[in-house]
């Protein structure tokens, strides 16, 4: 987020505006993740996989325990009702409707994952928390970690419910995988040697063979993390977070015409891009430099006023 837009980072992490704005994609992704998590738990516990029960949970929903408490994951039945206009639309990137993606998940993805005899599943939805370089606490969950039965090597698997696979530049040094590697080192005392993005709505995978975590990725990734932390600390000290208007504003909770957020959050940024899928423009609502300069002059003079 900081890399994409400092001002978005500022509104969320410095001002504490945590907005939960569910969407069809996020809610469907969550319950499909849950289905694969359940299969993994059956396998870890050496139980026969109950596919009927998994399908029931995916369709009806489930309770999810997180680091923030317990939340309800709605199932596909409710998702269909809630987003009925979007459900049967074909998205341009995948060429499929959500109904077709769901069928692919049940028919092709769920029965075939975690069936590789060379690798054993040792954890699903694995929580981690560690201090990085004495600077920050990094915490989260890893979708799945496997161990090679013959060599003892570790593999990190991350499920994605995206509409398309990653482009080349996004997977050479993915910071997400770098963080998962550090978490694996913290949890198991060893770095993973294999990394896999599993696109569960497309039945496609990206691994080292497709360029994920190319040679030297960890060294580059740690350097990137350190550089980002330096930049964040500098911005916090200077209190100078600059917006970066782009098409991503359309999905930002703080943008007036975004698909997410609420009436309050959408009033917190005036510097958003006017780009929409229907109107692909470079125009912005307000230019940041001139407005900020005027605000700073006003703020510095405000203390001199007597009331």
PDB file of C-alpha atoms in Angstrom:
ATOM      1  CA  UNK A   1       0.000   0.000   0.000  1.00  0.00           C
ATOM      2  CA  UNK A   2       2.800   2.423   0.872  1.00  0.00           C
ATOM      3  CA  UNK A   3       4.441   1.748  -2.488  1.00  0.00           C
ATOM      4  CA  UNK A   4       1.195   2.336  -4.382  1.00  0.00           C
ATOM      5  CA  UNK A   5       0.044   5.420  -2.477  1.00  0.00           C
ATOM      6  CA  UNK A   6       1.579   6.974   0.636  1.00  0.00           C
ATOM      7  CA  UNK A   7      -1.612   8.904   1.363  1.00  0.00           C
ATOM      8  CA  UNK A   8      -3.722   5.733   1.416  1.00  0.00           C
ATOM      9  CA  UNK A   9      -1.189   4.231   3.839  1.00  0.00           C
ATOM     10  CA  UNK A  10      -1.413   7.403   5.948  1.00  0.00           C
ATOM     11  CA  UNK A  11      -5.223   7.331   6.132  1.00  0.00           C
ATOM     12  CA  UNK A  12      -5.309   3.679   7.140  1.00  0.00           C
ATOM     13  CA  UNK A  13      -2.275   3.054   9.298  1.00  0.00           C
ATOM     14  CA  UNK A  14      -1.480   6.500  10.686  1.00  0.00           C
ATOM     15  CA  UNK A  15      -5.033   7.809  11.072  1.00  0.00           C
ATOM     16  CA  UNK A  16      -6.523   4.436  11.973  1.00  0.00           C
ATOM     17  CA  UNK A  17      -9.276   4.426   9.356  1.00  0.00           C
ATOM     18  CA  UNK A  18      -9.720   0.679   9.054  1.00  0.00           C
ATOM     19  CA  UNK A  19     -12.583   0.144   6.637  1.00  0.00           C
ATOM     20  CA  UNK A  20     -14.105  -3.259   5.991  1.00  0.00           C
ATOM     21  CA  UNK A  21     -15.845  -3.095   2.623  1.00  0.00           C
ATOM     22  CA  UNK A  22     -16.691  -6.589   1.401  1.00  0.00           C
ATOM     23  CA  UNK A  23     -17.061  -7.405  -2.279  1.00  0.00           C
ATOM     24  CA  UNK A  24     -18.091 -10.446  -4.278  1.00  0.00           C
ATOM     25  CA  UNK A  25     -14.453 -11.255  -5.053  1.00  0.00           C
ATOM     26  CA  UNK A  26     -13.236 -10.987  -1.446  1.00  0.00           C
ATOM     27  CA  UNK A  27     -16.140 -12.867   0.123  1.00  0.00           C
ATOM     28  CA  UNK A  28     -16.026 -15.666  -2.448  1.00  0.00           C
ATOM     29  CA  UNK A  29     -12.238 -15.869  -2.098  1.00  0.00           C
ATOM     30  CA  UNK A  30     -12.529 -16.226   1.676  1.00  0.00           C
ATOM     31  CA  UNK A  31     -14.970 -19.140   1.599  1.00  0.00           C
ATOM     32  CA  UNK A  32     -13.052 -20.929  -1.188  1.00  0.00           C
ATOM     33  CA  UNK A  33      -9.874 -20.585   0.892  1.00  0.00           C
ATOM     34  CA  UNK A  34     -11.821 -22.128   3.771  1.00  0.00           C
ATOM     35  CA  UNK A  35     -12.727 -25.161   1.659  1.00  0.00           C
ATOM     36  CA  UNK A  36      -9.080 -25.890   0.876  1.00  0.00           C
ATOM     37  CA  UNK A  37      -8.123 -25.284   4.498  1.00  0.00           C
ATOM     38  CA  UNK A  38     -10.647 -27.927   5.577  1.00  0.00           C
ATOM     39  CA  UNK A  39      -9.253 -30.435   3.085  1.00  0.00           C
ATOM     40  CA  UNK A  40      -5.758 -29.754   4.413  1.00  0.00           C
ATOM     41  CA  UNK A  41      -6.890 -30.394   7.992  1.00  0.00           C
ATOM     42  CA  UNK A  42      -8.421 -33.733   7.018  1.00  0.00           C
ATOM     43  CA  UNK A  43      -5.119 -34.735   5.418  1.00  0.00           C
ATOM     44  CA  UNK A  44      -2.972 -33.513   8.327  1.00  0.00           C
ATOM     45  CA  UNK A  45      -5.186 -35.465  10.763  1.00  0.00           C
ATOM     46  CA  UNK A  46      -4.934 -38.551   8.503  1.00  0.00           C
ATOM     47  CA  UNK A  47      -8.688 -38.635   8.001  1.00  0.00           C
ATOM     48  CA  UNK A  48     -10.622 -39.431   4.861  1.00  0.00           C
ATOM     49  CA  UNK A  49     -11.494 -36.178   3.125  1.00  0.00           C
ATOM     50  CA  UNK A  50     -15.224 -35.500   3.455  1.00  0.00           C
ATOM     51  CA  UNK A  51     -15.876 -33.618   0.234  1.00  0.00           C
ATOM     52  CA  UNK A  52     -19.622 -33.410   0.911  1.00  0.00           C
ATOM     53  CA  UNK A  53     -18.976 -31.611   4.198  1.00  0.00           C
ATOM     54  CA  UNK A  54     -16.481 -29.252   2.561  1.00  0.00           C
ATOM     55  CA  UNK A  55     -18.991 -28.432  -0.166  1.00  0.00           C
ATOM     56  CA  UNK A  56     -21.674 -27.830   2.471  1.00  0.00           C
ATOM     57  CA  UNK A  57     -19.415 -25.355   4.292  1.00  0.00           C
ATOM     58  CA  UNK A  58     -18.508 -23.570   1.057  1.00  0.00           C
ATOM     59  CA  UNK A  59     -22.168 -23.273   0.104  1.00  0.00           C
ATOM     60  CA  UNK A  60     -23.585 -22.425   3.567  1.00  0.00           C
ATOM     61  CA  UNK A  61     -20.725 -20.500   5.186  1.00  0.00           C
ATOM     62  CA  UNK A  62     -18.662 -20.942   8.346  1.00  0.00           C
ATOM     63  CA  UNK A  63     -17.337 -19.312  11.491  1.00  0.00           C
ATOM     64  CA  UNK A  64     -13.729 -18.162  11.135  1.00  0.00           C
ATOM     65  CA  UNK A  65     -11.389 -17.563  14.083  1.00  0.00           C
ATOM     66  CA  UNK A  66      -8.911 -14.759  13.362  1.00  0.00           C
ATOM     67  CA  UNK A  67      -6.402 -12.739  15.360  1.00  0.00           C
ATOM     68  CA  UNK A  68      -9.199 -10.181  15.820  1.00  0.00           C
ATOM     69  CA  UNK A  69     -11.805 -12.656  17.072  1.00  0.00           C
ATOM     70  CA  UNK A  70     -14.514 -14.708  15.377  1.00  0.00           C
ATOM     71  CA  UNK A  71     -16.169 -13.656  12.153  1.00  0.00           C
ATOM     72  CA  UNK A  72     -18.789 -15.145   9.884  1.00  0.00           C
ATOM     73  CA  UNK A  73     -17.731 -16.225   6.410  1.00  0.00           C
ATOM     74  CA  UNK A  74     -20.828 -16.170   4.260  1.00  0.00           C
ATOM     75  CA  UNK A  75     -21.322 -19.082   1.880  1.00  0.00           C
ATOM     76  CA  UNK A  76     -21.928 -19.180  -1.856  1.00  0.00           C
ATOM     77  CA  UNK A  77     -25.713 -19.345  -1.449  1.00  0.00           C
ATOM     78  CA  UNK A  78     -25.744 -15.990   0.322  1.00  0.00           C
ATOM     79  CA  UNK A  79     -23.048 -14.554  -1.949  1.00  0.00           C
ATOM     80  CA  UNK A  80     -25.227 -15.325  -4.991  1.00  0.00           C
ATOM     81  CA  UNK A  81     -28.172 -13.497  -3.415  1.00  0.00           C
ATOM     82  CA  UNK A  82     -26.081 -10.563  -2.241  1.00  0.00           C
ATOM     83  CA  UNK A  83     -24.307 -10.006  -5.576  1.00  0.00           C
ATOM     84  CA  UNK A  84     -26.896 -11.412  -7.972  1.00  0.00           C
ATOM     85  CA  UNK A  85     -26.189  -8.801 -10.671  1.00  0.00           C
ATOM     86  CA  UNK A  86     -22.478  -9.631 -10.811  1.00  0.00           C
ATOM     87  CA  UNK A  87     -22.651 -13.381 -10.313  1.00  0.00           C
ATOM     88  CA  UNK A  88     -23.419 -14.361 -13.890  1.00  0.00           C
ATOM     89  CA  UNK A  89     -21.477 -11.628 -15.658  1.00  0.00           C
ATOM     90  CA  UNK A  90     -18.445 -12.705 -17.672  1.00  0.00           C
ATOM     91  CA  UNK A  91     -15.303 -10.916 -16.506  1.00  0.00           C
ATOM     92  CA  UNK A  92     -13.007  -9.833 -19.325  1.00  0.00           C
ATOM     93  CA  UNK A  93      -9.779 -11.062 -17.720  1.00  0.00           C
ATOM     94  CA  UNK A  94     -10.728 -14.703 -17.203  1.00  0.00           C
ATOM     95  CA  UNK A  95     -13.535 -15.039 -19.740  1.00  0.00           C
ATOM     96  CA  UNK A  96     -15.667 -16.821 -17.125  1.00  0.00           C
ATOM     97  CA  UNK A  97     -18.620 -16.081 -14.869  1.00  0.00           C
ATOM     98  CA  UNK A  98     -18.397 -16.700 -11.123  1.00  0.00           C
ATOM     99  CA  UNK A  99     -20.691 -19.691 -11.590  1.00  0.00           C
ATOM    100  CA  UNK A 100     -18.188 -21.206 -14.005  1.00  0.00           C
ATOM    101  CA  UNK A 101     -15.323 -20.476 -11.610  1.00  0.00           C
ATOM    102  CA  UNK A 102     -17.199 -22.191  -8.779  1.00  0.00           C
ATOM    103  CA  UNK A 103     -17.756 -25.278 -10.939  1.00  0.00           C
ATOM    104  CA  UNK A 104     -14.056 -25.316 -11.832  1.00  0.00           C
ATOM    105  CA  UNK A 105     -13.169 -25.081  -8.124  1.00  0.00           C
ATOM    106  CA  UNK A 106     -15.389 -28.031  -7.153  1.00  0.00           C
ATOM    107  CA  UNK A 107     -14.600 -30.215 -10.185  1.00  0.00           C
ATOM    108  CA  UNK A 108     -10.898 -29.548 -10.829  1.00  0.00           C
ATOM    109  CA  UNK A 109      -9.254 -27.683  -7.950  1.00  0.00           C
ATOM    110  CA  UNK A 110     -10.614 -29.165  -4.724  1.00  0.00           C
ATOM    111  CA  UNK A 111     -10.162 -32.858  -5.732  1.00  0.00           C
ATOM    112  CA  UNK A 112      -6.584 -32.443  -7.012  1.00  0.00           C
ATOM    113  CA  UNK A 113      -4.834 -30.221  -4.471  1.00  0.00           C
ATOM    114  CA  UNK A 114      -2.623 -31.791  -1.786  1.00  0.00           C
ATOM    115  CA  UNK A 115      -2.590 -35.138  -3.602  1.00  0.00           C
ATOM    116  CA  UNK A 116       1.131 -35.085  -4.481  1.00  0.00           C
ATOM    117  CA  UNK A 117       2.851 -38.046  -2.818  1.00  0.00           C
ATOM    118  CA  UNK A 118       6.227 -36.271  -2.876  1.00  0.00           C
ATOM    119  CA  UNK A 119       5.000 -33.499  -0.570  1.00  0.00           C
ATOM    120  CA  UNK A 120       3.154 -33.760   2.741  1.00  0.00           C
ATOM    121  CA  UNK A 121       0.983 -30.965   4.093  1.00  0.00           C
ATOM    122  CA  UNK A 122       2.265 -29.866   7.504  1.00  0.00           C
ATOM    123  CA  UNK A 123       0.138 -26.789   8.076  1.00  0.00           C
ATOM    124  CA  UNK A 124      -2.785 -24.761   6.742  1.00  0.00           C
ATOM    125  CA  UNK A 125      -3.770 -21.213   7.735  1.00  0.00           C
ATOM    126  CA  UNK A 126      -0.622 -21.135   9.849  1.00  0.00           C
ATOM    127  CA  UNK A 127      -0.382 -18.077  12.125  1.00  0.00           C
ATOM    128  CA  UNK A 128       2.977 -16.362  12.529  1.00  0.00           C
ATOM    129  CA  UNK A 129       4.315 -13.419  14.481  1.00  0.00           C
ATOM    130  CA  UNK A 130       7.908 -12.285  14.781  1.00  0.00           C
ATOM    131  CA  UNK A 131      10.017  -9.182  15.275  1.00  0.00           C
ATOM    132  CA  UNK A 132      11.896  -8.150  12.169  1.00  0.00           C
ATOM    133  CA  UNK A 133      15.325  -6.573  12.693  1.00  0.00           C
ATOM    134  CA  UNK A 134      14.193  -4.983  15.965  1.00  0.00           C
ATOM    135  CA  UNK A 135      12.047  -2.572  13.949  1.00  0.00           C
ATOM    136  CA  UNK A 136       8.552  -3.947  13.407  1.00  0.00           C
ATOM    137  CA  UNK A 137       6.330  -6.863  14.376  1.00  0.00           C
ATOM    138  CA  UNK A 138       5.321  -8.870  11.314  1.00  0.00           C
ATOM    139  CA  UNK A 139       2.296 -11.112  11.702  1.00  0.00           C
ATOM    140  CA  UNK A 140      -0.224 -12.920   9.541  1.00  0.00           C
ATOM    141  CA  UNK A 141      -1.161 -16.335   8.185  1.00  0.00           C
ATOM    142  CA  UNK A 142       0.330 -18.645   5.542  1.00  0.00           C
ATOM    143  CA  UNK A 143      -2.269 -20.510   3.479  1.00  0.00           C
ATOM    144  CA  UNK A 144      -0.256 -23.733   3.355  1.00  0.00           C
ATOM    145  CA  UNK A 145       3.212 -25.143   4.011  1.00  0.00           C
ATOM    146  CA  UNK A 146       4.328 -28.517   2.641  1.00  0.00           C
ATOM    147  CA  UNK A 147       7.407 -30.603   3.413  1.00  0.00           C
ATOM    148  CA  UNK A 148       9.196 -32.860   0.938  1.00  0.00           C
ATOM    149  CA  UNK A 149       9.010 -36.416   2.226  1.00  0.00           C
ATOM    150  CA  UNK A 150      12.440 -37.332   0.837  1.00  0.00           C
ATOM    151  CA  UNK A 151      14.582 -34.200   1.305  1.00  0.00           C
ATOM    152  CA  UNK A 152      12.801 -32.383   4.149  1.00  0.00           C
ATOM    153  CA  UNK A 153      12.626 -29.172   2.100  1.00  0.00           C
ATOM    154  CA  UNK A 154       9.748 -26.754   2.653  1.00  0.00           C
ATOM    155  CA  UNK A 155       7.299 -25.338   0.121  1.00  0.00           C
ATOM    156  CA  UNK A 156       5.058 -22.313   0.646  1.00  0.00           C
ATOM    157  CA  UNK A 157       1.710 -22.330  -1.168  1.00  0.00           C
ATOM    158  CA  UNK A 158      -0.435 -19.206  -1.408  1.00  0.00           C
ATOM    159  CA  UNK A 159      -3.992 -19.437  -2.740  1.00  0.00           C
ATOM    160  CA  UNK A 160      -5.211 -16.646  -5.007  1.00  0.00           C
ATOM    161  CA  UNK A 161      -8.794 -16.100  -6.160  1.00  0.00           C
ATOM    162  CA  UNK A 162      -7.699 -13.480  -8.706  1.00  0.00           C
ATOM    163  CA  UNK A 163      -9.143 -13.053 -12.187  1.00  0.00           C
ATOM    164  CA  UNK A 164      -5.727 -13.560 -13.819  1.00  0.00           C
ATOM    165  CA  UNK A 165      -2.256 -14.857 -13.017  1.00  0.00           C
ATOM    166  CA  UNK A 166       0.576 -12.484 -12.095  1.00  0.00           C
ATOM    167  CA  UNK A 167       2.684 -10.799 -14.728  1.00  0.00           C
ATOM    168  CA  UNK A 168       6.419 -11.488 -14.809  1.00  0.00           C
ATOM    169  CA  UNK A 169       7.605  -8.408 -12.907  1.00  0.00           C
ATOM    170  CA  UNK A 170       5.245  -9.125 -10.001  1.00  0.00           C
ATOM    171  CA  UNK A 171       6.680 -12.555  -9.191  1.00  0.00           C
ATOM    172  CA  UNK A 172      10.461 -12.208  -9.472  1.00  0.00           C
ATOM    173  CA  UNK A 173      10.785 -10.662  -6.003  1.00  0.00           C
ATOM    174  CA  UNK A 174       7.329 -10.933  -4.381  1.00  0.00           C
ATOM    175  CA  UNK A 175       7.542  -9.356  -0.932  1.00  0.00           C
ATOM    176  CA  UNK A 176       4.666 -11.553   0.232  1.00  0.00           C
ATOM    177  CA  UNK A 177       6.757 -14.669  -0.368  1.00  0.00           C
ATOM    178  CA  UNK A 178       9.805 -13.045   1.229  1.00  0.00           C
ATOM    179  CA  UNK A 179       7.766 -12.415   4.396  1.00  0.00           C
ATOM    180  CA  UNK A 180       6.457 -16.011   4.302  1.00  0.00           C
ATOM    181  CA  UNK A 181      10.038 -17.252   3.976  1.00  0.00           C
ATOM    182  CA  UNK A 182      11.030 -15.315   7.081  1.00  0.00           C
ATOM    183  CA  UNK A 183       7.950 -16.714   8.858  1.00  0.00           C
ATOM    184  CA  UNK A 184       8.952 -20.250   7.840  1.00  0.00           C
ATOM    185  CA  UNK A 185      12.458 -19.637   9.173  1.00  0.00           C
ATOM    186  CA  UNK A 186      10.919 -18.432  12.448  1.00  0.00           C
ATOM    187  CA  UNK A 187       8.507 -21.396  12.698  1.00  0.00           C
ATOM    188  CA  UNK A 188      10.626 -24.288  11.405  1.00  0.00           C
ATOM    189  CA  UNK A 189      14.208 -23.060  11.467  1.00  0.00           C
ATOM    190  CA  UNK A 190      14.628 -23.344   7.693  1.00  0.00           C
ATOM    191  CA  UNK A 191      13.901 -21.294   4.585  1.00  0.00           C
ATOM    192  CA  UNK A 192      11.537 -22.731   1.943  1.00  0.00           C
ATOM    193  CA  UNK A 193      13.119 -23.827  -1.319  1.00  0.00           C
ATOM    194  CA  UNK A 194       9.848 -23.903  -3.301  1.00  0.00           C
ATOM    195  CA  UNK A 195       7.111 -21.305  -3.770  1.00  0.00           C
ATOM    196  CA  UNK A 196       3.744 -21.670  -5.422  1.00  0.00           C
ATOM    197  CA  UNK A 197       0.872 -19.341  -6.243  1.00  0.00           C
ATOM    198  CA  UNK A 198      -2.281 -21.408  -6.758  1.00  0.00           C
ATOM    199  CA  UNK A 199      -5.065 -19.575  -8.623  1.00  0.00           C
ATOM    200  CA  UNK A 200      -8.044 -21.485  -7.314  1.00  0.00           C
ATOM    201  CA  UNK A 201     -10.672 -19.833  -9.523  1.00  0.00           C
ATOM    202  CA  UNK A 202      -8.654 -20.496 -12.690  1.00  0.00           C
ATOM    203  CA  UNK A 203      -7.087 -23.910 -11.922  1.00  0.00           C
ATOM    204  CA  UNK A 204      -3.647 -22.490 -12.722  1.00  0.00           C
ATOM    205  CA  UNK A 205      -0.379 -22.375 -10.797  1.00  0.00           C
ATOM    206  CA  UNK A 206       2.760 -20.258 -10.896  1.00  0.00           C
ATOM    207  CA  UNK A 207       5.985 -21.695  -9.472  1.00  0.00           C
ATOM    208  CA  UNK A 208       9.725 -21.232  -9.937  1.00  0.00           C
ATOM    209  CA  UNK A 209       9.264 -22.662 -13.427  1.00  0.00           C
ATOM    210  CA  UNK A 210       7.119 -19.632 -14.295  1.00  0.00           C
ATOM    211  CA  UNK A 211       9.521 -17.207 -12.620  1.00  0.00           C
ATOM    212  CA  UNK A 212       8.274 -17.030  -9.028  1.00  0.00           C
ATOM    213  CA  UNK A 213      11.126 -16.051  -6.686  1.00  0.00           C
ATOM    214  CA  UNK A 214      13.880 -15.881  -9.296  1.00  0.00           C
ATOM    215  CA  UNK A 215      17.536 -16.317  -8.328  1.00  0.00           C
ATOM    216  CA  UNK A 216      18.637 -13.863  -5.636  1.00  0.00           C
ATOM    217  CA  UNK A 217      15.028 -12.978  -4.706  1.00  0.00           C
ATOM    218  CA  UNK A 218      15.550 -13.227  -0.925  1.00  0.00           C
ATOM    219  CA  UNK A 219      18.507 -10.838  -0.854  1.00  0.00           C
ATOM    220  CA  UNK A 220      16.619  -8.410  -3.110  1.00  0.00           C
ATOM    221  CA  UNK A 221      13.475  -8.820  -1.042  1.00  0.00           C
ATOM    222  CA  UNK A 222      15.139  -8.090   2.307  1.00  0.00           C
ATOM    223  CA  UNK A 223      16.762  -5.039   0.744  1.00  0.00           C
ATOM    224  CA  UNK A 224      13.324  -3.920  -0.483  1.00  0.00           C
ATOM    225  CA  UNK A 225      11.764  -4.390   2.945  1.00  0.00           C
ATOM    226  CA  UNK A 226      14.527  -2.401   4.640  1.00  0.00           C
ATOM    227  CA  UNK A 227      14.200   0.364   2.066  1.00  0.00           C
ATOM    228  CA  UNK A 228      10.425   0.501   2.549  1.00  0.00           C
ATOM    229  CA  UNK A 229      10.744   0.638   6.330  1.00  0.00           C
ATOM    230  CA  UNK A 230      13.287   3.466   6.004  1.00  0.00           C
ATOM    231  CA  UNK A 231      10.900   5.364   3.731  1.00  0.00           C
ATOM    232  CA  UNK A 232       7.925   4.823   6.050  1.00  0.00           C
ATOM    233  CA  UNK A 233       9.881   5.993   9.094  1.00  0.00           C
ATOM    234  CA  UNK A 234      11.033   9.102   7.202  1.00  0.00           C
ATOM    235  CA  UNK A 235       7.491   9.962   6.151  1.00  0.00           C
ATOM    236  CA  UNK A 236       6.155   9.451   9.676  1.00  0.00           C
ATOM    237  CA  UNK A 237       8.882  11.710  11.080  1.00  0.00           C
ATOM    238  CA  UNK A 238       8.262  14.411   8.465  1.00  0.00           C
ATOM    239  CA  UNK A 239       4.469  13.901   8.474  1.00  0.00           C
ATOM    240  CA  UNK A 240       4.552  14.197   4.701  1.00  0.00           C
ATOM    241  CA  UNK A 241       2.522  11.539   2.902  1.00  0.00           C
ATOM    242  CA  UNK A 242       1.990  12.211  -0.790  1.00  0.00           C
ATOM    243  CA  UNK A 243      -0.974  10.794  -2.754  1.00  0.00           C
ATOM    244  CA  UNK A 244      -0.360   8.949  -6.024  1.00  0.00           C
ATOM    245  CA  UNK A 245      -3.575   9.135  -8.072  1.00  0.00           C
ATOM    246  CA  UNK A 246      -3.944   6.162 -10.416  1.00  0.00           C
ATOM    247  CA  UNK A 247      -6.618   3.748 -11.665  1.00  0.00           C
ATOM    248  CA  UNK A 248      -6.172   1.959  -8.313  1.00  0.00           C
ATOM    249  CA  UNK A 249      -8.154   4.822  -6.739  1.00  0.00           C
ATOM    250  CA  UNK A 250     -11.267   3.180  -8.158  1.00  0.00           C
ATOM    251  CA  UNK A 251     -10.802   0.412  -5.563  1.00  0.00           C
ATOM    252  CA  UNK A 252      -9.528   2.590  -2.692  1.00  0.00           C
ATOM    253  CA  UNK A 253     -11.792   2.987   0.345  1.00  0.00           C
ATOM    254  CA  UNK A 254     -10.896   6.688   0.562  1.00  0.00           C
ATOM    255  CA  UNK A 255     -11.869   7.633  -2.999  1.00  0.00           C
ATOM    256  CA  UNK A 256     -15.277   9.238  -3.602  1.00  0.00           C
ATOM    257  CA  UNK A 257     -16.225   7.062  -6.577  1.00  0.00           C
ATOM    258  CA  UNK A 258     -14.584   3.807  -5.419  1.00  0.00           C
ATOM    259  CA  UNK A 259     -16.400   0.495  -5.382  1.00  0.00           C
ATOM    260  CA  UNK A 260     -15.537   0.063  -1.678  1.00  0.00           C
ATOM    261  CA  UNK A 261     -15.546   2.153   1.467  1.00  0.00           C
ATOM    262  CA  UNK A 262     -18.449   4.021   3.019  1.00  0.00           C
ATOM    263  CA  UNK A 263     -19.751   7.596   3.061  1.00  0.00           C
ATOM    264  CA  UNK A 264     -17.270   8.596   5.772  1.00  0.00           C
ATOM    265  CA  UNK A 265     -14.158   6.984   4.323  1.00  0.00           C
ATOM    266  CA  UNK A 266     -14.894   8.307   0.833  1.00  0.00           C
ATOM    267  CA  UNK A 267     -14.650  11.870   2.140  1.00  0.00           C
ATOM    268  CA  UNK A 268     -11.070  11.467   3.421  1.00  0.00           C
ATOM    269  CA  UNK A 269      -9.170  11.999   0.159  1.00  0.00           C
ATOM    270  CA  UNK A 270      -9.683  14.739  -2.419  1.00  0.00           C
ATOM    271  CA  UNK A 271      -6.730  13.844  -4.623  1.00  0.00           C
ATOM    272  CA  UNK A 272      -8.093  10.762  -6.321  1.00  0.00           C
ATOM    273  CA  UNK A 273      -7.920   9.837  -9.979  1.00  0.00           C
ATOM    274  CA  UNK A 274     -11.135  10.194 -11.985  1.00  0.00           C
ATOM    275  CA  UNK A 275     -10.342   6.954 -13.826  1.00  0.00           C
ATOM    276  CA  UNK A 276     -13.122   4.380 -14.009  1.00  0.00           C
ATOM    277  CA  UNK A 277     -13.463   1.237 -16.122  1.00  0.00           C
ATOM    278  CA  UNK A 278     -15.953   3.171 -18.278  1.00  0.00           C
ATOM    279  CA  UNK A 279     -13.946   6.417 -18.432  1.00  0.00           C
ATOM    280  CA  UNK A 280     -10.205   5.726 -18.615  1.00  0.00           C
ATOM    281  CA  UNK A 281      -8.932   9.230 -17.986  1.00  0.00           C
ATOM    282  CA  UNK A 282      -5.730  10.668 -16.515  1.00  0.00           C
ATOM    283  CA  UNK A 283      -7.608  13.530 -14.834  1.00  0.00           C
ATOM    284  CA  UNK A 284      -7.637  13.936 -11.043  1.00  0.00           C
ATOM    285  CA  UNK A 285     -10.181  15.501  -8.717  1.00  0.00           C
ATOM    286  CA  UNK A 286      -7.626  17.856  -7.106  1.00  0.00           C
ATOM    287  CA  UNK A 287      -3.916  18.399  -7.526  1.00  0.00           C
ATOM    288  CA  UNK A 288      -2.075  17.735  -4.289  1.00  0.00           C
ATOM    289  CA  UNK A 289       0.827  20.219  -4.321  1.00  0.00           C
ATOM    290  CA  UNK A 290      -1.109  23.478  -4.527  1.00  0.00           C
ATOM    291  CA  UNK A 291      -3.731  22.438  -1.977  1.00  0.00           C
ATOM    292  CA  UNK A 292      -1.209  21.175   0.549  1.00  0.00           C
ATOM    293  CA  UNK A 293       0.838  24.361   0.281  1.00  0.00           C
ATOM    294  CA  UNK A 294      -2.228  26.494   1.077  1.00  0.00           C
ATOM    295  CA  UNK A 295      -3.194  24.209   3.943  1.00  0.00           C
ATOM    296  CA  UNK A 296       0.264  24.459   5.467  1.00  0.00           C
ATOM    297  CA  UNK A 297       0.229  28.263   5.326  1.00  0.00           C
ATOM    298  CA  UNK A 298      -3.165  28.270   7.021  1.00  0.00           C
ATOM    299  CA  UNK A 299      -2.089  25.784   9.675  1.00  0.00           C
ATOM    300  CA  UNK A 300       1.029  27.777  10.540  1.00  0.00           C
ATOM    301  CA  UNK A 301      -0.984  30.979  10.891  1.00  0.00           C
ATOM    302  CA  UNK A 302      -3.775  29.380  12.886  1.00  0.00           C
ATOM    303  CA  UNK A 303      -1.751  29.269  16.085  1.00  0.00           C
ATOM    304  CA  UNK A 304      -1.271  33.049  15.965  1.00  0.00           C
ATOM    305  CA  UNK A 305      -4.997  33.759  16.057  1.00  0.00           C
ATOM    306  CA  UNK A 306      -6.649  34.768  19.320  1.00  0.00           C
ATOM    307  CA  UNK A 307     -10.199  33.599  20.085  1.00  0.00           C
TER     308      UNK A 307
END
